[in-house]
């Protein structure tokens, strides 16, 4: 005897390769957290709890502290440079020590800033990729859920077919009513088929578990995309602003244009503030996201249970989707399947018994069998839709988008903010010293279109011996 | 009467949002193609045909032509610069016109090159993402195919259960043999159940369509990953090499170190050749990939049919997966489902009839029903696995990886190659002119560690009036 009843629990896992979530922040949750009174806070993701919110706000506040410290440092450095310069003998031959160094450190800082900008563009696009993966997974899940509801429920499009079927059944019943006295068992069989059909319909209606659930994945996806769109745009603007500041500062240094360098110094200050601000937001988001990603299942399960009011068995089935969790629709599906098979054998019996005597019964019977075949096909589609594979894969894709791509992008953005904060602070320290070394405005030298050039700082250099 | 037989063809499409392939190269296939005799070649993807290969090789050859032209241009420019310089009066006060312009154009070219490098890193990572999406989709598809085979076929793990079942059936048969003379119909029912079970097993074995197919998605995924790993590494090395060349050239210009600039000029020439080479490869790959992505289904269908020998109905079902293509396993699944339901009703009948007379028949009957329930659960899983949704989604993900991410990355890499070829050609034109402007080696000025600086070209500048 070969393997019918044998195909049991063969497969260790039915859901594909596991989701590798949060591979980037394995050390993240171990960082100490504290609230405003600096009491330690557990690192589990609980955004609705006040002390967790305080812990995140404290991370933002740390960035504010960094901004304050760097501003104080810059101010002290510049004040010291302006007020405590050693008096310089007029017409001194040697340049002040480190005069060229100032310009070069400024250029190096701006180059580091440009590298940071490149990293920022990459991180921004990576985050955007991750979030769009999340929304497309949500849309796909919504598609599956809608399909389940539609398959399990009659909708307007099928009403015509319902009526045709009803009519077919009624015709057959009328035909059989005429021979009721002779063949009671045929009428009984027809009525049995109808009862089974009604039972199946009831069972199937119970499968549309998402019907009437107030949570719409489409809505969530749209909200996420909306926020992401503005976040993306804001970062692109910030990156472009910083790129322009870097390039125009370089241009100002190259053309030795004092006003351009002064304007760019002010802009650098603005961008420095923005960088520290974005760094605070990124750090808080990264900390929150890493907490979430270290054990997303529990949080998502609880949240979905609260939002949808669905039973734990259904949610566990879809969110965990392993052999340990049994299909909560198994019973209904099996009952429906058996009822469908019974209807089929009853219809076949009717065809065998009734058609030789009542040829007019053949047409409605054939039509009913055709419909039964199509229904069985749709039943298989329903089984496939209800199976946890599809929805769990969407869940995995959404998690991967959030916890791999988006988190990776966020860390790159954090690196960008760090680099640009450092670079801008260095530039802010050196720019005023650099422009102090510029020669006074000489229209004939610096405004001629043909040579942009005459690079930096030759003003204060000692005259060079002629080559030949 | 409500909706059992009504759930028919409700859903316009069962596969989720459609794959948006080749959104980047809508105009690609319209480019004229030609073979070595410059006869036009149809733009359909046909990598095994010689004239299509020639068309791609011609694209590579165009890059070679570009390299040749740019080398000739650089050589002509430099020869003209070296040999046709206007004689300069010794001790001339004015710098040669455009002297500073040379250095600045060199710096601008190197900055453009650095931008190109940033774009190249982005494109490389994007291509890598796309290809890894392709391989993970292949691995997931392989997982599904293996699961189908395992569920439809008994494997070693279930043999024990098979034996237990066989024994259970045998025990029951023996029990019933003892009452054969009294209740022939019970024996007949048992034998009927066994026949049905054997029929189901046969039907299920026919569902393992991937068994014995010589094509292994794992192998394809491994091959793709292997090639991609080396491609990625080669690009990273090329990008780093170019970055180092750019930075050291800038350093050489800043320190006015002639030997460094000369070495970097030679390196630039090398990187120029590499850039044009990579550009040729990228252009040919992008053209081929865009041809493939403009209508991937037909090519993949034909290729898979040749490689696997599977029927068109199965391949169409999985690759197209829309309402127009019916499930080729529908018939087998329906027959199996009906047989399972029949076995169930036969077992129930046996329980009703036999158990009151033969209480010892209850235990094997219950065990059989338990096993039947589990089998029906596995049957639903098999239905879900066989449905085209899962495999088609993997196919869509693989296509998206290849035709969106990988193609996008390839176009970015192409842009990188273009930018870097242009930047390096400009740098190669200006570097020899720039180093000709360097002052002769002056150890005390250029080797002192404390000031890296003394920026470019002050050697040939006119003496600047003192500021104060």
PDB file of C-alpha atoms in Angstrom, chain B residues 147-421:
ATOM      1  CA  UNK B 147       8.153  21.083  -0.386  1.00  0.00           C
ATOM      2  CA  UNK B 148       5.741  20.007  -3.146  1.00  0.00           C
ATOM      3  CA  UNK B 149       7.868  16.960  -3.916  1.00  0.00           C
ATOM      4  CA  UNK B 150       8.162  16.021  -0.267  1.00  0.00           C
ATOM      5  CA  UNK B 151       4.478  16.428   0.473  1.00  0.00           C
ATOM      6  CA  UNK B 152       3.431  14.486  -2.580  1.00  0.00           C
ATOM      7  CA  UNK B 153       5.948  11.702  -2.034  1.00  0.00           C
ATOM      8  CA  UNK B 154       6.514   9.603   1.031  1.00  0.00           C
ATOM      9  CA  UNK B 155      10.028  10.097   2.304  1.00  0.00           C
ATOM     10  CA  UNK B 156      12.115   8.263   4.853  1.00  0.00           C
ATOM     11  CA  UNK B 157      10.753  10.167   7.829  1.00  0.00           C
ATOM     12  CA  UNK B 158       7.184   8.989   7.245  1.00  0.00           C
ATOM     13  CA  UNK B 159       7.970   5.353   6.567  1.00  0.00           C
ATOM     14  CA  UNK B 160       7.397   4.530  10.204  1.00  0.00           C
ATOM     15  CA  UNK B 161       3.955   6.087  10.061  1.00  0.00           C
ATOM     16  CA  UNK B 162       3.242   4.216   6.839  1.00  0.00           C
ATOM     17  CA  UNK B 163       4.011   0.958   8.536  1.00  0.00           C
ATOM     18  CA  UNK B 164       1.879   1.853  11.513  1.00  0.00           C
ATOM     19  CA  UNK B 165      -0.990   2.678   9.177  1.00  0.00           C
ATOM     20  CA  UNK B 166      -0.523  -0.474   7.145  1.00  0.00           C
ATOM     21  CA  UNK B 167      -0.623  -2.412  10.346  1.00  0.00           C
ATOM     22  CA  UNK B 168      -3.738  -0.580  11.500  1.00  0.00           C
ATOM     23  CA  UNK B 169      -5.498  -1.347   8.238  1.00  0.00           C
ATOM     24  CA  UNK B 170      -4.336  -4.946   8.377  1.00  0.00           C
ATOM     25  CA  UNK B 171      -5.551  -5.360  11.953  1.00  0.00           C
ATOM     26  CA  UNK B 172      -8.909  -4.036  10.972  1.00  0.00           C
ATOM     27  CA  UNK B 173      -9.048  -6.242   7.941  1.00  0.00           C
ATOM     28  CA  UNK B 174      -8.227  -9.282  10.045  1.00  0.00           C
ATOM     29  CA  UNK B 175     -10.895  -8.312  12.556  1.00  0.00           C
ATOM     30  CA  UNK B 176     -13.399  -7.975   9.775  1.00  0.00           C
ATOM     31  CA  UNK B 177     -12.284 -11.185   8.101  1.00  0.00           C
ATOM     32  CA  UNK B 178     -13.549 -12.970  11.200  1.00  0.00           C
ATOM     33  CA  UNK B 179     -17.072 -11.698  10.602  1.00  0.00           C
ATOM     34  CA  UNK B 180     -16.850 -12.059   6.851  1.00  0.00           C
ATOM     35  CA  UNK B 181     -19.657 -14.580   6.573  1.00  0.00           C
ATOM     36  CA  UNK B 182     -22.027 -12.401   8.591  1.00  0.00           C
ATOM     37  CA  UNK B 183     -21.206  -8.903   7.238  1.00  0.00           C
ATOM     38  CA  UNK B 184     -19.752  -9.031   3.745  1.00  0.00           C
ATOM     39  CA  UNK B 185     -20.527  -5.352   3.148  1.00  0.00           C
ATOM     40  CA  UNK B 186     -18.106  -4.239   5.891  1.00  0.00           C
ATOM     41  CA  UNK B 187     -15.233  -6.044   4.240  1.00  0.00           C
ATOM     42  CA  UNK B 188     -16.290  -4.519   0.947  1.00  0.00           C
ATOM     43  CA  UNK B 189     -16.289  -1.035   2.529  1.00  0.00           C
ATOM     44  CA  UNK B 190     -12.802  -1.579   3.955  1.00  0.00           C
ATOM     45  CA  UNK B 191     -11.513  -2.761   0.624  1.00  0.00           C
ATOM     46  CA  UNK B 192     -13.216   0.197  -1.040  1.00  0.00           C
ATOM     47  CA  UNK B 193     -11.413   2.577   1.326  1.00  0.00           C
ATOM     48  CA  UNK B 194      -8.137   0.884   0.544  1.00  0.00           C
ATOM     49  CA  UNK B 195      -8.732   1.173  -3.202  1.00  0.00           C
ATOM     50  CA  UNK B 196      -9.591   4.857  -2.824  1.00  0.00           C
ATOM     51  CA  UNK B 197      -6.467   5.401  -0.747  1.00  0.00           C
ATOM     52  CA  UNK B 198      -4.323   3.766  -3.396  1.00  0.00           C
ATOM     53  CA  UNK B 199      -5.965   5.897  -6.071  1.00  0.00           C
ATOM     54  CA  UNK B 200      -5.286   9.063  -4.074  1.00  0.00           C
ATOM     55  CA  UNK B 201      -1.653   8.060  -3.593  1.00  0.00           C
ATOM     56  CA  UNK B 202      -1.309   7.577  -7.330  1.00  0.00           C
ATOM     57  CA  UNK B 203      -2.915  10.929  -8.054  1.00  0.00           C
ATOM     58  CA  UNK B 204      -0.678  12.667  -5.523  1.00  0.00           C
ATOM     59  CA  UNK B 205       2.446  11.119  -6.986  1.00  0.00           C
ATOM     60  CA  UNK B 206       1.498  12.683 -10.301  1.00  0.00           C
ATOM     61  CA  UNK B 207       1.541  16.097  -8.627  1.00  0.00           C
ATOM     62  CA  UNK B 208       5.263  16.002  -7.831  1.00  0.00           C
ATOM     63  CA  UNK B 209       5.962  17.627 -11.191  1.00  0.00           C
ATOM     64  CA  UNK B 210       9.466  18.813 -10.269  1.00  0.00           C
ATOM     65  CA  UNK B 211      10.715  15.304  -9.448  1.00  0.00           C
ATOM     66  CA  UNK B 212      13.538  14.268 -11.724  1.00  0.00           C
ATOM     67  CA  UNK B 213      13.754  17.648 -13.409  1.00  0.00           C
ATOM     68  CA  UNK B 214      17.425  18.301 -14.219  1.00  0.00           C
ATOM     69  CA  UNK B 215      17.204  22.061 -13.533  1.00  0.00           C
ATOM     70  CA  UNK B 216      18.013  23.078  -9.963  1.00  0.00           C
ATOM     71  CA  UNK B 217      17.125  26.656  -8.934  1.00  0.00           C
ATOM     72  CA  UNK B 218      19.677  26.345  -6.120  1.00  0.00           C
ATOM     73  CA  UNK B 219      22.403  25.678  -8.658  1.00  0.00           C
ATOM     74  CA  UNK B 220      21.306  28.660 -10.752  1.00  0.00           C
ATOM     75  CA  UNK B 221      21.190  30.866  -7.640  1.00  0.00           C
ATOM     76  CA  UNK B 222      24.658  29.715  -6.580  1.00  0.00           C
ATOM     77  CA  UNK B 223      26.091  30.344 -10.035  1.00  0.00           C
ATOM     78  CA  UNK B 224      24.540  33.802 -10.163  1.00  0.00           C
ATOM     79  CA  UNK B 225      25.805  34.644  -6.673  1.00  0.00           C
ATOM     80  CA  UNK B 226      29.272  33.384  -7.518  1.00  0.00           C
ATOM     81  CA  UNK B 227      29.556  35.564 -10.622  1.00  0.00           C
ATOM     82  CA  UNK B 228      28.005  38.515  -8.815  1.00  0.00           C
ATOM     83  CA  UNK B 229      30.473  38.225  -5.939  1.00  0.00           C
ATOM     84  CA  UNK B 230      33.443  38.610  -8.262  1.00  0.00           C
ATOM     85  CA  UNK B 231      31.760  41.341 -10.314  1.00  0.00           C
ATOM     86  CA  UNK B 232      31.050  43.261  -7.112  1.00  0.00           C
ATOM     87  CA  UNK B 233      34.608  42.829  -5.862  1.00  0.00           C
ATOM     88  CA  UNK B 234      36.094  43.880  -9.203  1.00  0.00           C
ATOM     89  CA  UNK B 235      34.010  47.054  -9.206  1.00  0.00           C
ATOM     90  CA  UNK B 236      34.870  47.888  -5.623  1.00  0.00           C
ATOM     91  CA  UNK B 237      38.558  47.503  -6.459  1.00  0.00           C
ATOM     92  CA  UNK B 238      38.202  49.644  -9.583  1.00  0.00           C
ATOM     93  CA  UNK B 239      36.317  52.316  -7.618  1.00  0.00           C
ATOM     94  CA  UNK B 240      38.870  52.313  -4.817  1.00  0.00           C
ATOM     95  CA  UNK B 241      41.715  52.473  -7.325  1.00  0.00           C
ATOM     96  CA  UNK B 242      40.133  55.464  -9.012  1.00  0.00           C
ATOM     97  CA  UNK B 243      39.432  57.110  -5.665  1.00  0.00           C
ATOM     98  CA  UNK B 244      43.057  56.668  -4.641  1.00  0.00           C
ATOM     99  CA  UNK B 245      44.250  58.031  -7.971  1.00  0.00           C
ATOM    100  CA  UNK B 246      42.007  61.090  -7.540  1.00  0.00           C
ATOM    101  CA  UNK B 247      43.089  61.727  -3.964  1.00  0.00           C
ATOM    102  CA  UNK B 248      46.797  61.184  -4.575  1.00  0.00           C
ATOM    103  CA  UNK B 249      46.659  63.386  -7.660  1.00  0.00           C
ATOM    104  CA  UNK B 250      45.084  66.131  -5.551  1.00  0.00           C
ATOM    105  CA  UNK B 251      47.772  65.552  -2.938  1.00  0.00           C
ATOM    106  CA  UNK B 252      50.449  65.692  -5.596  1.00  0.00           C
ATOM    107  CA  UNK B 253      49.061  68.955  -6.910  1.00  0.00           C
ATOM    108  CA  UNK B 254      48.817  70.355  -3.393  1.00  0.00           C
ATOM    109  CA  UNK B 255      52.359  69.352  -2.429  1.00  0.00           C
ATOM    110  CA  UNK B 256      53.604  70.114  -5.960  1.00  0.00           C
ATOM    111  CA  UNK B 257      55.314  66.748  -5.921  1.00  0.00           C
ATOM    112  CA  UNK B 258      56.326  66.053  -9.492  1.00  0.00           C
ATOM    113  CA  UNK B 259      57.028  62.353  -9.099  1.00  0.00           C
ATOM    114  CA  UNK B 260      53.661  61.759  -7.407  1.00  0.00           C
ATOM    115  CA  UNK B 261      51.842  63.584 -10.196  1.00  0.00           C
ATOM    116  CA  UNK B 262      53.782  61.625 -12.834  1.00  0.00           C
ATOM    117  CA  UNK B 263      52.979  58.292 -11.177  1.00  0.00           C
ATOM    118  CA  UNK B 264      49.362  59.336 -10.881  1.00  0.00           C
ATOM    119  CA  UNK B 265      49.277  60.358 -14.532  1.00  0.00           C
ATOM    120  CA  UNK B 266      50.382  56.874 -15.491  1.00  0.00           C
ATOM    121  CA  UNK B 267      47.815  55.399 -13.105  1.00  0.00           C
ATOM    122  CA  UNK B 268      45.161  57.656 -14.582  1.00  0.00           C
ATOM    123  CA  UNK B 269      45.977  56.269 -18.008  1.00  0.00           C
ATOM    124  CA  UNK B 270      45.527  52.750 -16.643  1.00  0.00           C
ATOM    125  CA  UNK B 271      42.230  53.645 -14.960  1.00  0.00           C
ATOM    126  CA  UNK B 272      41.073  55.371 -18.166  1.00  0.00           C
ATOM    127  CA  UNK B 273      41.592  52.126 -20.071  1.00  0.00           C
ATOM    128  CA  UNK B 274      39.783  50.182 -17.327  1.00  0.00           C
ATOM    129  CA  UNK B 275      36.918  52.683 -17.339  1.00  0.00           C
ATOM    130  CA  UNK B 276      36.387  52.381 -21.068  1.00  0.00           C
ATOM    131  CA  UNK B 277      36.611  48.610 -20.782  1.00  0.00           C
ATOM    132  CA  UNK B 278      34.040  48.467 -18.015  1.00  0.00           C
ATOM    133  CA  UNK B 279      31.872  50.896 -19.969  1.00  0.00           C
ATOM    134  CA  UNK B 280      31.849  48.550 -22.939  1.00  0.00           C
ATOM    135  CA  UNK B 281      30.889  45.582 -20.776  1.00  0.00           C
ATOM    136  CA  UNK B 282      28.200  47.583 -18.965  1.00  0.00           C
ATOM    137  CA  UNK B 283      26.734  48.929 -22.195  1.00  0.00           C
ATOM    138  CA  UNK B 284      26.558  45.460 -23.734  1.00  0.00           C
ATOM    139  CA  UNK B 285      25.034  43.994 -20.547  1.00  0.00           C
ATOM    140  CA  UNK B 286      22.539  46.842 -20.284  1.00  0.00           C
ATOM    141  CA  UNK B 287      21.485  46.393 -23.907  1.00  0.00           C
ATOM    142  CA  UNK B 288      21.129  42.650 -23.465  1.00  0.00           C
ATOM    143  CA  UNK B 289      19.306  43.010 -20.177  1.00  0.00           C
ATOM    144  CA  UNK B 290      16.937  45.607 -21.567  1.00  0.00           C
ATOM    145  CA  UNK B 291      16.143  43.339 -24.499  1.00  0.00           C
ATOM    146  CA  UNK B 292      15.497  40.527 -22.048  1.00  0.00           C
ATOM    147  CA  UNK B 293      13.391  42.682 -19.759  1.00  0.00           C
ATOM    148  CA  UNK B 294      11.204  44.093 -22.493  1.00  0.00           C
ATOM    149  CA  UNK B 295       9.498  40.694 -22.805  1.00  0.00           C
ATOM    150  CA  UNK B 296      10.972  38.226 -20.327  1.00  0.00           C
ATOM    151  CA  UNK B 297       8.051  35.770 -20.185  1.00  0.00           C
ATOM    152  CA  UNK B 298       8.452  34.253 -23.641  1.00  0.00           C
ATOM    153  CA  UNK B 299      12.197  33.767 -23.333  1.00  0.00           C
ATOM    154  CA  UNK B 300      12.021  32.318 -19.824  1.00  0.00           C
ATOM    155  CA  UNK B 301       9.137  30.038 -20.803  1.00  0.00           C
ATOM    156  CA  UNK B 302      11.019  28.638 -23.773  1.00  0.00           C
ATOM    157  CA  UNK B 303      14.255  28.271 -21.823  1.00  0.00           C
ATOM    158  CA  UNK B 304      12.548  26.521 -18.914  1.00  0.00           C
ATOM    159  CA  UNK B 305      10.650  24.221 -21.286  1.00  0.00           C
ATOM    160  CA  UNK B 306      13.920  23.189 -22.910  1.00  0.00           C
ATOM    161  CA  UNK B 307      15.778  22.762 -19.633  1.00  0.00           C
ATOM    162  CA  UNK B 308      13.081  20.948 -17.679  1.00  0.00           C
ATOM    163  CA  UNK B 309      11.014  19.176 -20.308  1.00  0.00           C
ATOM    164  CA  UNK B 310       7.857  20.181 -18.414  1.00  0.00           C
ATOM    165  CA  UNK B 311       4.568  20.615 -20.255  1.00  0.00           C
ATOM    166  CA  UNK B 312       3.400  23.988 -21.526  1.00  0.00           C
ATOM    167  CA  UNK B 313       0.280  23.891 -19.343  1.00  0.00           C
ATOM    168  CA  UNK B 314       2.308  23.706 -16.119  1.00  0.00           C
ATOM    169  CA  UNK B 315       4.831  26.354 -17.202  1.00  0.00           C
ATOM    170  CA  UNK B 316       2.122  28.710 -18.467  1.00  0.00           C
ATOM    171  CA  UNK B 317       0.236  28.273 -15.208  1.00  0.00           C
ATOM    172  CA  UNK B 318       3.208  29.261 -13.084  1.00  0.00           C
ATOM    173  CA  UNK B 319       4.748  31.913 -15.309  1.00  0.00           C
ATOM    174  CA  UNK B 320       1.538  33.685 -16.278  1.00  0.00           C
ATOM    175  CA  UNK B 321      -0.709  32.847 -13.307  1.00  0.00           C
ATOM    176  CA  UNK B 322      -3.862  34.650 -14.372  1.00  0.00           C
ATOM    177  CA  UNK B 323      -7.475  33.680 -14.703  1.00  0.00           C
ATOM    178  CA  UNK B 324      -7.023  32.759 -18.359  1.00  0.00           C
ATOM    179  CA  UNK B 325      -4.714  29.844 -17.487  1.00  0.00           C
ATOM    180  CA  UNK B 326      -6.410  27.029 -15.604  1.00  0.00           C
ATOM    181  CA  UNK B 327      -4.672  25.036 -12.902  1.00  0.00           C
ATOM    182  CA  UNK B 328      -3.235  21.922 -14.616  1.00  0.00           C
ATOM    183  CA  UNK B 329      -3.487  20.006 -11.328  1.00  0.00           C
ATOM    184  CA  UNK B 330      -7.163  20.882 -10.836  1.00  0.00           C
ATOM    185  CA  UNK B 331      -8.419  17.506 -12.040  1.00  0.00           C
ATOM    186  CA  UNK B 332      -6.017  15.477  -9.893  1.00  0.00           C
ATOM    187  CA  UNK B 333      -6.678  17.631  -6.857  1.00  0.00           C
ATOM    188  CA  UNK B 334     -10.456  17.373  -7.239  1.00  0.00           C
ATOM    189  CA  UNK B 335     -10.311  13.591  -7.710  1.00  0.00           C
ATOM    190  CA  UNK B 336      -8.052  13.220  -4.667  1.00  0.00           C
ATOM    191  CA  UNK B 337     -10.262  15.465  -2.598  1.00  0.00           C
ATOM    192  CA  UNK B 338     -13.376  13.480  -3.492  1.00  0.00           C
ATOM    193  CA  UNK B 339     -11.603  10.197  -2.770  1.00  0.00           C
ATOM    194  CA  UNK B 340     -10.488  11.493   0.634  1.00  0.00           C
ATOM    195  CA  UNK B 341     -14.052  12.542   1.411  1.00  0.00           C
ATOM    196  CA  UNK B 342     -15.292   9.114   0.304  1.00  0.00           C
ATOM    197  CA  UNK B 343     -12.765   7.372   2.525  1.00  0.00           C
ATOM    198  CA  UNK B 344     -13.973   9.509   5.375  1.00  0.00           C
ATOM    199  CA  UNK B 345     -17.628   8.605   4.829  1.00  0.00           C
ATOM    200  CA  UNK B 346     -16.707   4.952   4.444  1.00  0.00           C
ATOM    201  CA  UNK B 347     -14.762   5.018   7.712  1.00  0.00           C
ATOM    202  CA  UNK B 348     -17.684   6.728   9.407  1.00  0.00           C
ATOM    203  CA  UNK B 349     -20.037   4.099   8.021  1.00  0.00           C
ATOM    204  CA  UNK B 350     -17.756   1.362   9.310  1.00  0.00           C
ATOM    205  CA  UNK B 351     -17.644   2.994  12.707  1.00  0.00           C
ATOM    206  CA  UNK B 352     -21.425   3.217  12.811  1.00  0.00           C
ATOM    207  CA  UNK B 353     -21.991  -0.353  11.655  1.00  0.00           C
ATOM    208  CA  UNK B 354     -19.028  -2.357  12.888  1.00  0.00           C
ATOM    209  CA  UNK B 355     -18.117  -0.867  16.253  1.00  0.00           C
ATOM    210  CA  UNK B 356     -21.308  -1.848  18.121  1.00  0.00           C
ATOM    211  CA  UNK B 357     -20.698  -5.467  17.108  1.00  0.00           C
ATOM    212  CA  UNK B 358     -16.887  -5.468  17.190  1.00  0.00           C
ATOM    213  CA  UNK B 359     -15.571  -3.051  19.844  1.00  0.00           C
ATOM    214  CA  UNK B 360     -12.008  -4.052  19.004  1.00  0.00           C
ATOM    215  CA  UNK B 361     -12.442  -2.327  15.610  1.00  0.00           C
ATOM    216  CA  UNK B 362     -12.833   1.050  17.314  1.00  0.00           C
ATOM    217  CA  UNK B 363      -9.169   1.686  18.056  1.00  0.00           C
ATOM    218  CA  UNK B 364      -7.829   1.148  14.524  1.00  0.00           C
ATOM    219  CA  UNK B 365     -10.787   3.070  13.111  1.00  0.00           C
ATOM    220  CA  UNK B 366     -10.104   6.082  15.344  1.00  0.00           C
ATOM    221  CA  UNK B 367      -6.435   5.931  14.495  1.00  0.00           C
ATOM    222  CA  UNK B 368      -7.304   5.811  10.796  1.00  0.00           C
ATOM    223  CA  UNK B 369      -9.615   8.797  11.120  1.00  0.00           C
ATOM    224  CA  UNK B 370      -6.947  10.739  12.965  1.00  0.00           C
ATOM    225  CA  UNK B 371      -4.497   9.990  10.198  1.00  0.00           C
ATOM    226  CA  UNK B 372      -7.086  10.947   7.616  1.00  0.00           C
ATOM    227  CA  UNK B 373      -7.576  14.321   9.300  1.00  0.00           C
ATOM    228  CA  UNK B 374      -3.852  14.996   9.273  1.00  0.00           C
ATOM    229  CA  UNK B 375      -3.683  13.911   5.646  1.00  0.00           C
ATOM    230  CA  UNK B 376      -6.448  16.319   4.753  1.00  0.00           C
ATOM    231  CA  UNK B 377      -4.512  19.095   6.476  1.00  0.00           C
ATOM    232  CA  UNK B 378      -1.447  18.196   4.455  1.00  0.00           C
ATOM    233  CA  UNK B 379      -3.593  18.035   1.375  1.00  0.00           C
ATOM    234  CA  UNK B 380      -4.594  21.655   1.960  1.00  0.00           C
ATOM    235  CA  UNK B 381      -0.947  22.567   2.333  1.00  0.00           C
ATOM    236  CA  UNK B 382      -0.203  20.791  -0.923  1.00  0.00           C
ATOM    237  CA  UNK B 383      -3.027  22.705  -2.606  1.00  0.00           C
ATOM    238  CA  UNK B 384      -1.547  25.941  -1.289  1.00  0.00           C
ATOM    239  CA  UNK B 385       1.950  25.011  -2.489  1.00  0.00           C
ATOM    240  CA  UNK B 386       0.743  23.958  -5.916  1.00  0.00           C
ATOM    241  CA  UNK B 387      -1.219  27.148  -6.447  1.00  0.00           C
ATOM    242  CA  UNK B 388       0.611  29.512  -8.758  1.00  0.00           C
ATOM    243  CA  UNK B 389       0.574  32.482  -6.346  1.00  0.00           C
ATOM    244  CA  UNK B 390       3.705  31.512  -4.430  1.00  0.00           C
ATOM    245  CA  UNK B 391       5.918  30.504  -7.321  1.00  0.00           C
ATOM    246  CA  UNK B 392       4.686  33.340  -9.501  1.00  0.00           C
ATOM    247  CA  UNK B 393       5.484  35.804  -6.756  1.00  0.00           C
ATOM    248  CA  UNK B 394       9.028  34.424  -6.625  1.00  0.00           C
ATOM    249  CA  UNK B 395       9.235  34.776 -10.393  1.00  0.00           C
ATOM    250  CA  UNK B 396       8.020  38.362 -10.110  1.00  0.00           C
ATOM    251  CA  UNK B 397      10.550  39.111  -7.364  1.00  0.00           C
ATOM    252  CA  UNK B 398      13.366  37.609  -9.444  1.00  0.00           C
ATOM    253  CA  UNK B 399      12.337  39.686 -12.463  1.00  0.00           C
ATOM    254  CA  UNK B 400      12.035  42.831 -10.373  1.00  0.00           C
ATOM    255  CA  UNK B 401      15.495  42.227  -8.951  1.00  0.00           C
ATOM    256  CA  UNK B 402      16.975  41.751 -12.387  1.00  0.00           C
ATOM    257  CA  UNK B 403      15.015  44.273 -14.424  1.00  0.00           C
ATOM    258  CA  UNK B 404      14.576  47.048 -11.890  1.00  0.00           C
ATOM    259  CA  UNK B 405      17.355  47.043  -9.310  1.00  0.00           C
ATOM    260  CA  UNK B 406      20.121  45.362 -11.283  1.00  0.00           C
ATOM    261  CA  UNK B 407      19.356  47.314 -14.453  1.00  0.00           C
ATOM    262  CA  UNK B 408      19.153  50.575 -12.512  1.00  0.00           C
ATOM    263  CA  UNK B 409      22.488  49.802 -10.877  1.00  0.00           C
ATOM    264  CA  UNK B 410      23.967  48.966 -14.258  1.00  0.00           C
ATOM    265  CA  UNK B 411      22.872  52.317 -15.651  1.00  0.00           C
ATOM    266  CA  UNK B 412      24.449  54.070 -12.667  1.00  0.00           C
ATOM    267  CA  UNK B 413      27.646  52.130 -13.297  1.00  0.00           C
ATOM    268  CA  UNK B 414      27.479  53.225 -16.919  1.00  0.00           C
ATOM    269  CA  UNK B 415      27.152  56.819 -15.764  1.00  0.00           C
ATOM    270  CA  UNK B 416      30.142  56.296 -13.461  1.00  0.00           C
ATOM    271  CA  UNK B 417      32.225  54.954 -16.335  1.00  0.00           C
ATOM    272  CA  UNK B 418      31.227  57.857 -18.569  1.00  0.00           C
ATOM    273  CA  UNK B 419      32.004  60.457 -15.898  1.00  0.00           C
ATOM    274  CA  UNK B 420      35.273  58.853 -14.961  1.00  0.00           C
ATOM    275  CA  UNK B 421      36.365  58.446 -18.593  1.00  0.00           C
TER     276      UNK B 421
END
